[in-house]
Amino acid sequence: MNSIFEYFADIFHTVKSLLTGMKVTGRYFFSPGEIVTQQYPENRKTLKMYDRFKGEVIMPHNDHNEHRCTGCGICETACPNGTIEIIQARIDMPDGKKKRIIDKHIYHLGMCTFCGLCIKACPSDALAWGQEFEHAVFDRSKLTKTLNQPGSSIIKDIVE
Amino acid sequence: MKEVINLPVKNIEEEEYHINMGPQHPSTHGVLRLVVSLQGEIVKSLKPHCGYIHRGIEKMCEKDTYPQIIHLTDRMDYLSAHINNHAVCLLVENALEVEVPERVKYIRTIIDELNRIASHQLWWCSFGMDMGGLTCYFYGLRDREKILDIFEESFGSRLLHSYYTPGGLMMDIHPNFQANVKAFIKYFRKKIKDYDDLLTGNVIMQLRTKGVGILSREDAISYGVTGPSGRASGFACDVRKHHPYGVYDKVDFKEIMGTKGDTFERYMMRMNEMHESMKIIEQLIDNIPAGDYSAKMKAVIKLPAGEYYQRVEASRGELGVYCISDGNKTPYRMKFRSPNFSNLSALDHISRGVKIADLVAIGGSLDYVIPDIDR
């Protein structure tokens, strides 16, 4: 008699627990307001990343095509992966002295682990995070970027 | 004719055979290969084969300076990236005897606990999926997304943050951080009831986990099973409680302990830990003291020659960092005692004699992250 009672109690508890779970799924099924899925890429035009989002390392330039990089190479040594390559150039100053400036700031995006040490290490705040995140390309060589724009120069008030 | 009839016939039920579970099996949660020796569908023994995702992180640490090591530890147990970073930062700070600002300690503790909740949420949803409930996966990921959004707004990345540096933090927390965390706690307290309705109370899940894969307290200690899996067996191993770091000594929280050590107990440990983590965050979030977000550190960090060891409570167990320094800016040797590797070693012992389907449940309840095993 007892075992029959337990048998039916088991069935009751099983059905009850399953219904409790189905109540949860049913509630979401009938309340479309709770849907949180983002319709990417349809929402690309309205999609805005957070200010601090780490998309890629960029070198901000002002309106006169000037940047803040002195070419000191501290970011190159701070990088754990060899992502950054600094190529320096020597120019003749008007007073006859030779000065080293940045020729190319090469950034290998494919090797970057987005740790942010280069940006933290930079003494003249020349580097920053960019918000671009759609980095897929068909050719690996396109992941190597030159951060200083062609023909750009250094902002005058930056001291080395 | 008579001899032919009397030839010994192999009894298929008694014959042992081996099958490969993994490296491409969804329930191993990564590239782990288990060679399972079966008799019928009873597991006789089991051999894990590691190394499919070995990257040599310990060796790579030897060429990196201490601030550079941080970003490698993210990639060990990627679900508790902040806590891994915390271990290395504490090691360097304790070796140099640097006093870290109180603000940094508060922020680190809050973020560690947020990370622990996010990790347990992902564990919950993947455990539900192992048990055959795909709905759990969506609900768990939906709630984890809230934490990842907080992380993304504050540190710029969702999974691999590299937010801690030796001496402090990369940058100060975002102005919205406190409000967001409070909103999340309020949200998640409601949603965690769904978790219980959906999976904890489910009869199918309870029948599959209760009394399955029992690990005794003695075995948990001798295998070094730590974290929620160890505490389910009654092994009091919470580093936060017994060797406090951060501000864990100032907050009131319970060390969740179990007695039975079966799969269901390991499940309940993590569910209750999420409640405890929320309690810790609530105590701290309004009391973050003002101050600097980083202590003054030298540009080149050199540890004095010697041996150092630091342990923290990662979301899967005790993470130990052992470092030998010879006085240079790079360590001479770095060794990580990862919780998942020790937890995996007990899998063979736990799963002997269970059905092959239960092996999936046991593996899910041990919650291993493969990159942490291989490093």
CSV table of N, CA and C in Angstrom, one decimal, chain A residues 11-146:
chain,number,residue,atom,x,y,z
A,11,ILE,N,5.1,10.4,-9.1
A,11,ILE,CA,4.6,11.0,-10.4
A,11,ILE,C,4.2,12.4,-10.2
A,12,PHE,N,3.5,12.7,-9.0
A,12,PHE,CA,3.0,14.0,-8.8
A,12,PHE,C,4.2,15.0,-8.7
A,13,HIS,N,5.2,14.6,-7.9
A,13,HIS,CA,6.4,15.6,-7.8
A,13,HIS,C,7.1,15.8,-9.2
A,14,THR,N,7.2,14.7,-9.9
A,14,THR,CA,7.8,14.8,-11.2
A,14,THR,C,7.1,15.8,-12.1
A,15,VAL,N,5.8,15.6,-12.2
A,15,VAL,CA,5.0,16.5,-13.1
A,15,VAL,C,5.0,17.9,-12.5
A,16,LYS,N,5.0,18.1,-11.2
A,16,LYS,CA,5.0,19.4,-10.6
A,16,LYS,C,6.3,20.1,-11.0
A,17,SER,N,7.5,19.4,-10.8
A,17,SER,CA,8.8,20.1,-11.1
A,17,SER,C,8.9,20.4,-12.5
A,18,LEU,N,8.4,19.5,-13.4
A,18,LEU,CA,8.5,19.9,-14.8
A,18,LEU,C,7.7,21.0,-15.2
A,19,LEU,N,6.5,21.1,-14.6
A,19,LEU,CA,5.6,22.2,-14.8
A,19,LEU,C,6.2,23.6,-14.3
A,20,THR,N,6.9,23.5,-13.2
A,20,THR,CA,7.5,24.7,-12.6
A,20,THR,C,8.6,25.2,-13.6
A,21,GLY,N,9.3,24.3,-14.2
A,21,GLY,CA,10.3,24.7,-15.2
A,21,GLY,C,9.6,25.3,-16.4
A,22,MET,N,8.6,24.6,-16.9
A,22,MET,CA,7.9,25.1,-18.1
A,22,MET,C,7.2,26.4,-17.9
A,23,LYS,N,6.9,26.7,-16.6
A,23,LYS,CA,6.2,28.0,-16.3
A,23,LYS,C,7.2,29.1,-16.6
A,24,VAL,N,8.5,28.9,-16.3
A,24,VAL,CA,9.5,29.9,-16.5
A,24,VAL,C,9.7,30.1,-18.0
A,25,THR,N,9.9,29.0,-18.8
A,25,THR,CA,10.0,29.1,-20.2
A,25,THR,C,8.8,29.7,-20.9
A,26,GLY,N,7.6,29.3,-20.4
A,26,GLY,CA,6.4,29.8,-20.9
A,26,GLY,C,6.2,31.3,-20.7
A,27,ARG,N,6.7,31.8,-19.5
A,27,ARG,CA,6.6,33.2,-19.3
A,27,ARG,C,7.4,34.0,-20.3
A,28,TYR,N,8.6,33.5,-20.5
A,28,TYR,CA,9.4,34.3,-21.5
A,28,TYR,C,8.9,34.1,-22.9
A,29,PHE,N,8.2,33.0,-23.2
A,29,PHE,CA,7.7,32.8,-24.5
A,29,PHE,C,6.6,33.8,-24.8
A,30,PHE,N,5.8,34.1,-23.8
A,30,PHE,CA,4.7,35.0,-24.0
A,30,PHE,C,5.0,36.5,-23.6
A,31,SER,N,6.2,36.8,-23.3
A,31,SER,CA,6.5,38.2,-23.0
A,31,SER,C,7.7,38.6,-23.8
A,32,PRO,N,7.4,39.0,-25.1
A,32,PRO,CA,8.5,39.4,-26.0
A,32,PRO,C,9.3,40.6,-25.5
A,33,GLY,N,8.8,41.4,-24.5
A,33,GLY,CA,9.5,42.5,-24.0
A,33,GLY,C,10.8,42.1,-23.4
A,34,GLU,N,10.9,40.9,-23.0
A,34,GLU,CA,12.2,40.4,-22.3
A,34,GLU,C,13.3,40.0,-23.2
A,35,ILE,N,13.0,40.1,-24.5
A,35,ILE,CA,14.0,39.7,-25.5
A,35,ILE,C,15.2,40.7,-25.5
A,36,VAL,N,16.4,40.1,-25.3
A,36,VAL,CA,17.6,41.0,-25.2
A,36,VAL,C,18.5,40.9,-26.4
A,37,THR,N,18.2,40.1,-27.4
A,37,THR,CA,19.1,39.8,-28.4
A,37,THR,C,19.3,41.0,-29.3
A,38,GLN,N,20.6,41.3,-29.6
A,38,GLN,CA,20.9,42.4,-30.5
A,38,GLN,C,20.9,41.9,-31.9
A,39,GLN,N,20.3,42.7,-32.8
A,39,GLN,CA,20.2,42.2,-34.2
A,39,GLN,C,21.4,42.8,-34.9
A,40,TYR,N,22.6,42.2,-34.6
A,40,TYR,CA,23.8,42.6,-35.3
A,40,TYR,C,23.9,41.7,-36.6
A,41,PRO,N,24.2,42.1,-37.7
A,41,PRO,CA,24.7,43.4,-38.2
A,41,PRO,C,23.6,44.4,-38.6
A,42,GLU,N,22.3,44.1,-38.4
A,42,GLU,CA,21.3,45.0,-38.9
A,42,GLU,C,21.4,46.4,-38.1
A,43,ASN,N,21.9,46.3,-36.9
A,43,ASN,CA,21.9,47.5,-36.1
A,43,ASN,C,23.2,48.3,-36.2
A,44,ARG,N,24.0,48.0,-37.2
A,44,ARG,CA,25.4,48.6,-37.3
A,44,ARG,C,25.3,50.1,-37.3
A,45,LYS,N,24.3,50.7,-37.8
A,45,LYS,CA,24.3,52.2,-37.9
A,45,LYS,C,24.1,52.8,-36.5
A,46,THR,N,23.3,52.1,-35.7
A,46,THR,CA,23.0,52.7,-34.4
A,46,THR,C,23.9,52.2,-33.3
A,47,LEU,N,24.7,51.1,-33.6
A,47,LEU,CA,25.5,50.5,-32.6
A,47,LEU,C,26.7,51.4,-32.2
A,48,LYS,N,26.7,51.7,-30.9
A,48,LYS,CA,27.8,52.5,-30.4
A,48,LYS,C,28.5,51.8,-29.3
A,49,MET,N,29.8,51.7,-29.4
A,49,MET,CA,30.6,51.0,-28.4
A,49,MET,C,30.9,52.0,-27.2
A,50,TYR,N,31.3,51.4,-26.1
A,50,TYR,CA,31.6,52.2,-24.9
A,50,TYR,C,32.9,53.0,-25.2
A,51,ASP,N,33.0,54.2,-24.5
A,51,ASP,CA,34.2,55.0,-24.7
A,51,ASP,C,35.5,54.3,-24.5
A,52,ARG,N,35.5,53.4,-23.5
A,52,ARG,CA,36.8,52.8,-23.2
A,52,ARG,C,37.0,51.5,-24.0
A,53,PHE,N,36.1,51.2,-24.9
A,53,PHE,CA,36.2,49.9,-25.6
A,53,PHE,C,37.5,49.8,-26.3
A,54,LYS,N,38.1,48.6,-26.1
A,54,LYS,CA,39.4,48.4,-26.7
A,54,LYS,C,39.3,47.7,-28.1
A,55,GLY,N,39.2,48.5,-29.1
A,55,GLY,CA,39.0,47.9,-30.5
A,55,GLY,C,40.3,47.7,-31.1
A,56,GLU,N,41.1,48.7,-31.2
A,56,GLU,CA,42.5,48.7,-31.8
A,56,GLU,C,43.3,49.9,-31.2
A,57,VAL,N,44.6,49.8,-31.4
A,57,VAL,CA,45.4,50.9,-31.0
A,57,VAL,C,45.5,51.9,-32.1
A,58,ILE,N,45.2,53.2,-31.8
A,58,ILE,CA,45.2,54.2,-32.8
A,58,ILE,C,46.1,55.4,-32.4
A,59,MET,N,46.5,56.2,-33.3
A,59,MET,CA,47.3,57.4,-32.9
A,59,MET,C,46.5,58.6,-33.4
A,60,PRO,N,45.9,59.3,-32.4
A,60,PRO,CA,45.0,60.4,-32.8
A,60,PRO,C,45.8,61.5,-33.5
A,61,HIS,N,45.2,62.1,-34.6
A,61,HIS,CA,45.8,63.2,-35.3
A,61,HIS,C,44.8,64.4,-35.1
A,62,ASN,N,45.4,65.6,-35.1
A,62,ASN,CA,44.5,66.8,-35.1
A,62,ASN,C,44.2,67.2,-36.5
A,63,ASP,N,43.6,68.4,-36.6
A,63,ASP,CA,43.1,68.8,-37.9
A,63,ASP,C,44.3,69.2,-38.9
A,64,HIS,N,45.4,69.5,-38.3
A,64,HIS,CA,46.6,69.9,-39.1
A,64,HIS,C,47.4,68.7,-39.4
A,65,ASN,N,46.9,67.5,-39.3
A,65,ASN,CA,47.6,66.2,-39.5
A,65,ASN,C,48.9,66.2,-38.6
A,66,GLU,N,48.7,66.5,-37.4
A,66,GLU,CA,49.8,66.4,-36.4
A,66,GLU,C,49.4,65.4,-35.3
A,67,HIS,N,50.4,64.7,-34.9
A,67,HIS,CA,50.3,63.7,-33.8
A,67,HIS,C,51.2,64.0,-32.6
A,68,ARG,N,51.2,63.2,-31.6
A,68,ARG,CA,52.0,63.5,-30.4
A,68,ARG,C,53.2,62.6,-30.2
A,69,CYS,N,53.4,61.7,-31.2
A,69,CYS,CA,54.4,60.7,-31.0
A,69,CYS,C,55.8,61.3,-31.3
A,70,THR,N,56.7,61.0,-30.4
A,70,THR,CA,58.1,61.5,-30.5
A,70,THR,C,59.0,60.4,-31.1
A,71,GLY,N,58.5,59.2,-31.1
A,71,GLY,CA,59.3,58.1,-31.6
A,71,GLY,C,60.3,57.6,-30.6
A,72,CYS,N,60.0,57.7,-29.3
A,72,CYS,CA,61.0,57.3,-28.3
A,72,CYS,C,61.1,55.8,-28.2
A,73,GLY,N,60.1,55.0,-28.6
A,73,GLY,CA,60.2,53.6,-28.5
A,73,GLY,C,59.9,52.9,-27.2
A,74,ILE,N,59.3,53.7,-26.3
A,74,ILE,CA,58.9,53.1,-25.0
A,74,ILE,C,57.8,52.1,-25.2
A,75,CYS,N,56.8,52.4,-26.1
A,75,CYS,CA,55.7,51.5,-26.4
A,75,CYS,C,56.3,50.2,-26.9
A,76,GLU,N,57.3,50.3,-27.7
A,76,GLU,CA,57.9,49.1,-28.4
A,76,GLU,C,58.4,48.1,-27.3
A,77,THR,N,59.1,48.7,-26.3
A,77,THR,CA,59.7,47.8,-25.3
A,77,THR,C,58.6,47.4,-24.3
A,78,ALA,N,57.5,48.2,-24.1
A,78,ALA,CA,56.5,47.8,-23.2
A,78,ALA,C,55.6,46.6,-23.7
A,79,CYS,N,55.6,46.5,-25.1
A,79,CYS,CA,54.7,45.5,-25.7
A,79,CYS,C,55.2,44.1,-25.4
A,80,PRO,N,54.4,43.2,-24.9
A,80,PRO,CA,54.9,41.8,-24.6
A,80,PRO,C,55.0,41.0,-25.9
A,81,ASN,N,54.4,41.4,-27.0
A,81,ASN,CA,54.3,40.5,-28.1
A,81,ASN,C,55.1,40.9,-29.4
A,82,GLY,N,55.8,42.1,-29.3
A,82,GLY,CA,56.4,42.6,-30.4
A,82,GLY,C,55.4,43.1,-31.5
A,83,THR,N,54.3,43.6,-31.0
A,83,THR,CA,53.3,44.1,-31.9
A,83,THR,C,53.7,45.4,-32.6
A,84,ILE,N,54.5,46.2,-31.8
A,84,ILE,CA,54.8,47.6,-32.3
A,84,ILE,C,56.2,47.6,-32.8
A,85,GLU,N,56.4,48.2,-34.0
A,85,GLU,CA,57.7,48.5,-34.5
A,85,GLU,C,57.9,50.0,-34.8
A,86,ILE,N,59.0,50.6,-34.2
A,86,ILE,CA,59.2,52.0,-34.5
A,86,ILE,C,60.3,52.1,-35.5
A,87,ILE,N,60.1,52.8,-36.5
A,87,ILE,CA,61.2,53.1,-37.5
A,87,ILE,C,61.4,54.6,-37.4
A,88,GLN,N,62.7,55.0,-37.0
A,88,GLN,CA,63.0,56.4,-36.8
A,88,GLN,C,63.7,57.0,-38.0
A,89,ALA,N,63.6,58.3,-38.2
A,89,ALA,CA,64.3,59.0,-39.2
A,89,ALA,C,65.1,60.1,-38.6
A,90,ARG,N,66.2,60.5,-39.3
A,90,ARG,CA,67.0,61.7,-38.8
A,90,ARG,C,66.7,62.8,-39.7
A,91,ILE,N,66.4,64.0,-39.1
A,91,ILE,CA,66.3,65.2,-40.0
A,91,ILE,C,67.3,66.2,-39.5
A,92,ASP,N,67.6,67.1,-40.4
A,92,ASP,CA,68.5,68.2,-40.1
A,92,ASP,C,67.7,69.3,-39.6
A,93,MET,N,68.0,69.8,-38.4
A,93,MET,CA,67.4,71.0,-37.8
A,93,MET,C,68.0,72.2,-38.4
A,94,PRO,N,67.2,73.4,-38.3
A,94,PRO,CA,67.8,74.6,-38.9
A,94,PRO,C,69.1,75.0,-38.2
A,95,ASP,N,69.3,74.7,-36.9
A,95,ASP,CA,70.5,75.1,-36.3
A,95,ASP,C,71.7,74.1,-36.5
A,96,GLY,N,71.5,73.2,-37.5
A,96,GLY,CA,72.6,72.3,-37.9
A,96,GLY,C,72.6,71.0,-37.1
A,97,LYS,N,71.8,70.9,-36.0
A,97,LYS,CA,71.8,69.6,-35.3
A,97,LYS,C,70.9,68.6,-36.0
A,98,LYS,N,71.1,67.3,-35.7
A,98,LYS,CA,70.3,66.3,-36.2
A,98,LYS,C,69.3,65.8,-35.2
A,99,LYS,N,68.1,65.6,-35.6
A,99,LYS,CA,67.1,65.2,-34.6
A,99,LYS,C,66.4,63.9,-35.1
A,100,ARG,N,66.1,63.1,-34.1
A,100,ARG,CA,65.4,61.8,-34.5
A,100,ARG,C,63.9,62.1,-34.4
A,101,ILE,N,63.2,61.7,-35.4
A,101,ILE,CA,61.7,61.8,-35.4
A,101,ILE,C,61.2,60.4,-35.8
A,102,ILE,N,59.9,60.3,-35.6
A,102,ILE,CA,59.2,59.1,-36.0
A,102,ILE,C,59.1,59.1,-37.6
A,103,ASP,N,59.5,57.9,-38.2
A,103,ASP,CA,59.2,57.8,-39.6
A,103,ASP,C,58.0,56.9,-39.8
A,104,LYS,N,58.0,55.7,-39.2
A,104,LYS,CA,56.8,54.9,-39.3
A,104,LYS,C,56.5,54.2,-37.9
A,105,HIS,N,55.3,54.3,-37.5
A,105,HIS,CA,54.9,53.6,-36.3
A,105,HIS,C,54.1,52.4,-36.8
A,106,ILE,N,54.7,51.2,-36.8
A,106,ILE,CA,54.0,50.1,-37.4
A,106,ILE,C,53.4,49.2,-36.3
A,107,TYR,N,52.1,48.9,-36.6
A,107,TYR,CA,51.3,48.2,-35.6
A,107,TYR,C,50.8,46.9,-36.2
A,108,HIS,N,51.2,45.8,-35.7
A,108,HIS,CA,50.7,44.5,-36.2
A,108,HIS,C,49.4,44.1,-35.4
A,109,LEU,N,48.3,44.4,-36.0
A,109,LEU,CA,47.1,44.1,-35.2
A,109,LEU,C,46.9,42.6,-35.0
A,110,GLY,N,47.4,41.8,-35.9
A,110,GLY,CA,47.2,40.4,-35.7
A,110,GLY,C,47.9,39.8,-34.5
A,111,MET,N,48.9,40.5,-34.1
A,111,MET,CA,49.6,40.0,-32.9
A,111,MET,C,49.2,40.6,-31.6
A,112,CYS,N,48.4,41.6,-31.7
A,112,CYS,CA,48.0,42.4,-30.5
A,112,CYS,C,47.1,41.6,-29.6
A,113,THR,N,47.4,41.6,-28.3
A,113,THR,CA,46.6,41.0,-27.3
A,113,THR,C,45.7,42.0,-26.5
A,114,PHE,N,45.8,43.3,-26.9
A,114,PHE,CA,44.9,44.3,-26.3
A,114,PHE,C,45.1,44.4,-24.8
A,115,CYS,N,46.4,44.3,-24.3
A,115,CYS,CA,46.7,44.5,-22.9
A,115,CYS,C,46.7,45.9,-22.5
A,116,GLY,N,47.0,46.8,-23.4
A,116,GLY,CA,47.0,48.2,-23.1
A,116,GLY,C,48.3,48.8,-22.5
A,117,LEU,N,49.3,48.0,-22.4
A,117,LEU,CA,50.6,48.4,-21.8
A,117,LEU,C,51.2,49.5,-22.6
A,118,CYS,N,51.1,49.5,-23.9
A,118,CYS,CA,51.7,50.6,-24.7
A,118,CYS,C,51.1,51.9,-24.4
A,119,ILE,N,49.8,51.9,-24.3
A,119,ILE,CA,49.1,53.2,-24.1
A,119,ILE,C,49.4,53.7,-22.7
A,120,LYS,N,49.5,52.8,-21.7
A,120,LYS,CA,49.8,53.2,-20.4
A,120,LYS,C,51.3,53.7,-20.3
A,121,ALA,N,52.2,53.1,-21.1
A,121,ALA,CA,53.6,53.5,-21.0
A,121,ALA,C,53.9,54.8,-21.7
A,122,CYS,N,53.1,55.2,-22.7
A,122,CYS,CA,53.5,56.3,-23.5
A,122,CYS,C,53.6,57.6,-22.7
A,123,PRO,N,54.8,58.2,-22.7
A,123,PRO,CA,55.0,59.4,-21.9
A,123,PRO,C,54.3,60.7,-22.5
A,124,SER,N,54.0,60.6,-23.8
A,124,SER,CA,53.4,61.8,-24.4
A,124,SER,C,51.9,61.6,-24.8
A,125,ASP,N,51.3,60.6,-24.4
A,125,ASP,CA,49.9,60.3,-24.7
A,125,ASP,C,49.6,60.3,-26.2
A,126,ALA,N,50.5,59.6,-26.9
A,126,ALA,CA,50.3,59.7,-28.4
A,126,ALA,C,49.4,58.6,-28.8
A,127,LEU,N,49.2,57.5,-28.0
A,127,LEU,CA,48.4,56.4,-28.4
A,127,LEU,C,47.1,56.4,-27.7
A,128,ALA,N,46.1,55.8,-28.3
A,128,ALA,CA,44.7,55.7,-27.6
A,128,ALA,C,44.0,54.5,-28.2
A,129,TRP,N,42.9,54.1,-27.5
A,129,TRP,CA,42.1,53.0,-28.0
A,129,TRP,C,41.1,53.5,-29.1
A,130,GLY,N,41.0,52.8,-30.2
A,130,GLY,CA,40.0,53.1,-31.2
A,130,GLY,C,38.8,52.2,-31.0
A,131,GLN,N,37.7,52.6,-31.5
A,131,GLN,CA,36.4,51.8,-31.2
A,131,GLN,C,36.1,50.9,-32.3
A,132,GLU,N,36.9,50.9,-33.4
A,132,GLU,CA,36.6,50.0,-34.5
A,132,GLU,C,36.8,48.5,-34.1
A,133,PHE,N,35.9,47.7,-34.4
A,133,PHE,CA,36.1,46.3,-34.0
A,133,PHE,C,35.9,45.3,-35.1
A,134,GLU,N,35.5,45.7,-36.3
A,134,GLU,CA,35.3,44.8,-37.4
A,134,GLU,C,36.6,44.7,-38.2
A,135,HIS,N,37.5,43.8,-37.7
A,135,HIS,CA,38.8,43.7,-38.2
A,135,HIS,C,39.0,42.6,-39.2
A,136,ALA,N,38.0,41.9,-39.6
A,136,ALA,CA,38.2,40.8,-40.5
A,136,ALA,C,38.6,41.2,-41.9
A,137,VAL,N,39.7,40.7,-42.4
A,137,VAL,CA,40.2,41.0,-43.8
A,137,VAL,C,40.5,39.7,-44.5
A,138,PHE,N,40.7,39.8,-45.8
A,138,PHE,CA,40.9,38.6,-46.6
A,138,PHE,C,42.4,38.3,-46.6
A,139,ASP,N,43.3,39.3,-46.4
A,139,ASP,CA,44.7,39.1,-46.5
A,139,ASP,C,45.4,39.5,-45.2
A,140,ARG,N,46.3,38.6,-44.7
A,140,ARG,CA,46.9,38.9,-43.4
A,140,ARG,C,47.7,40.1,-43.4
A,141,SER,N,48.3,40.5,-44.6
A,141,SER,CA,49.2,41.6,-44.6
A,141,SER,C,48.4,42.9,-44.3
A,142,LYS,N,47.1,42.9,-44.5
A,142,LYS,CA,46.3,44.1,-44.2
A,142,LYS,C,46.2,44.4,-42.8
A,143,LEU,N,46.5,43.4,-41.9
A,143,LEU,CA,46.5,43.6,-40.5
A,143,LEU,C,47.7,44.4,-40.0
A,144,THR,N,48.7,44.6,-40.8
A,144,THR,CA,49.8,45.4,-40.4
A,144,THR,C,49.5,46.9,-40.8
A,145,LYS,N,49.5,47.7,-39.8
A,145,LYS,CA,49.0,49.1,-40.1
A,145,LYS,C,50.1,50.1,-39.7
A,146,THR,N,50.2,51.2,-40.4
A,146,THR,CA,51.1,52.3,-40.0
A,146,THR,C,50.2,53.4,-39.3
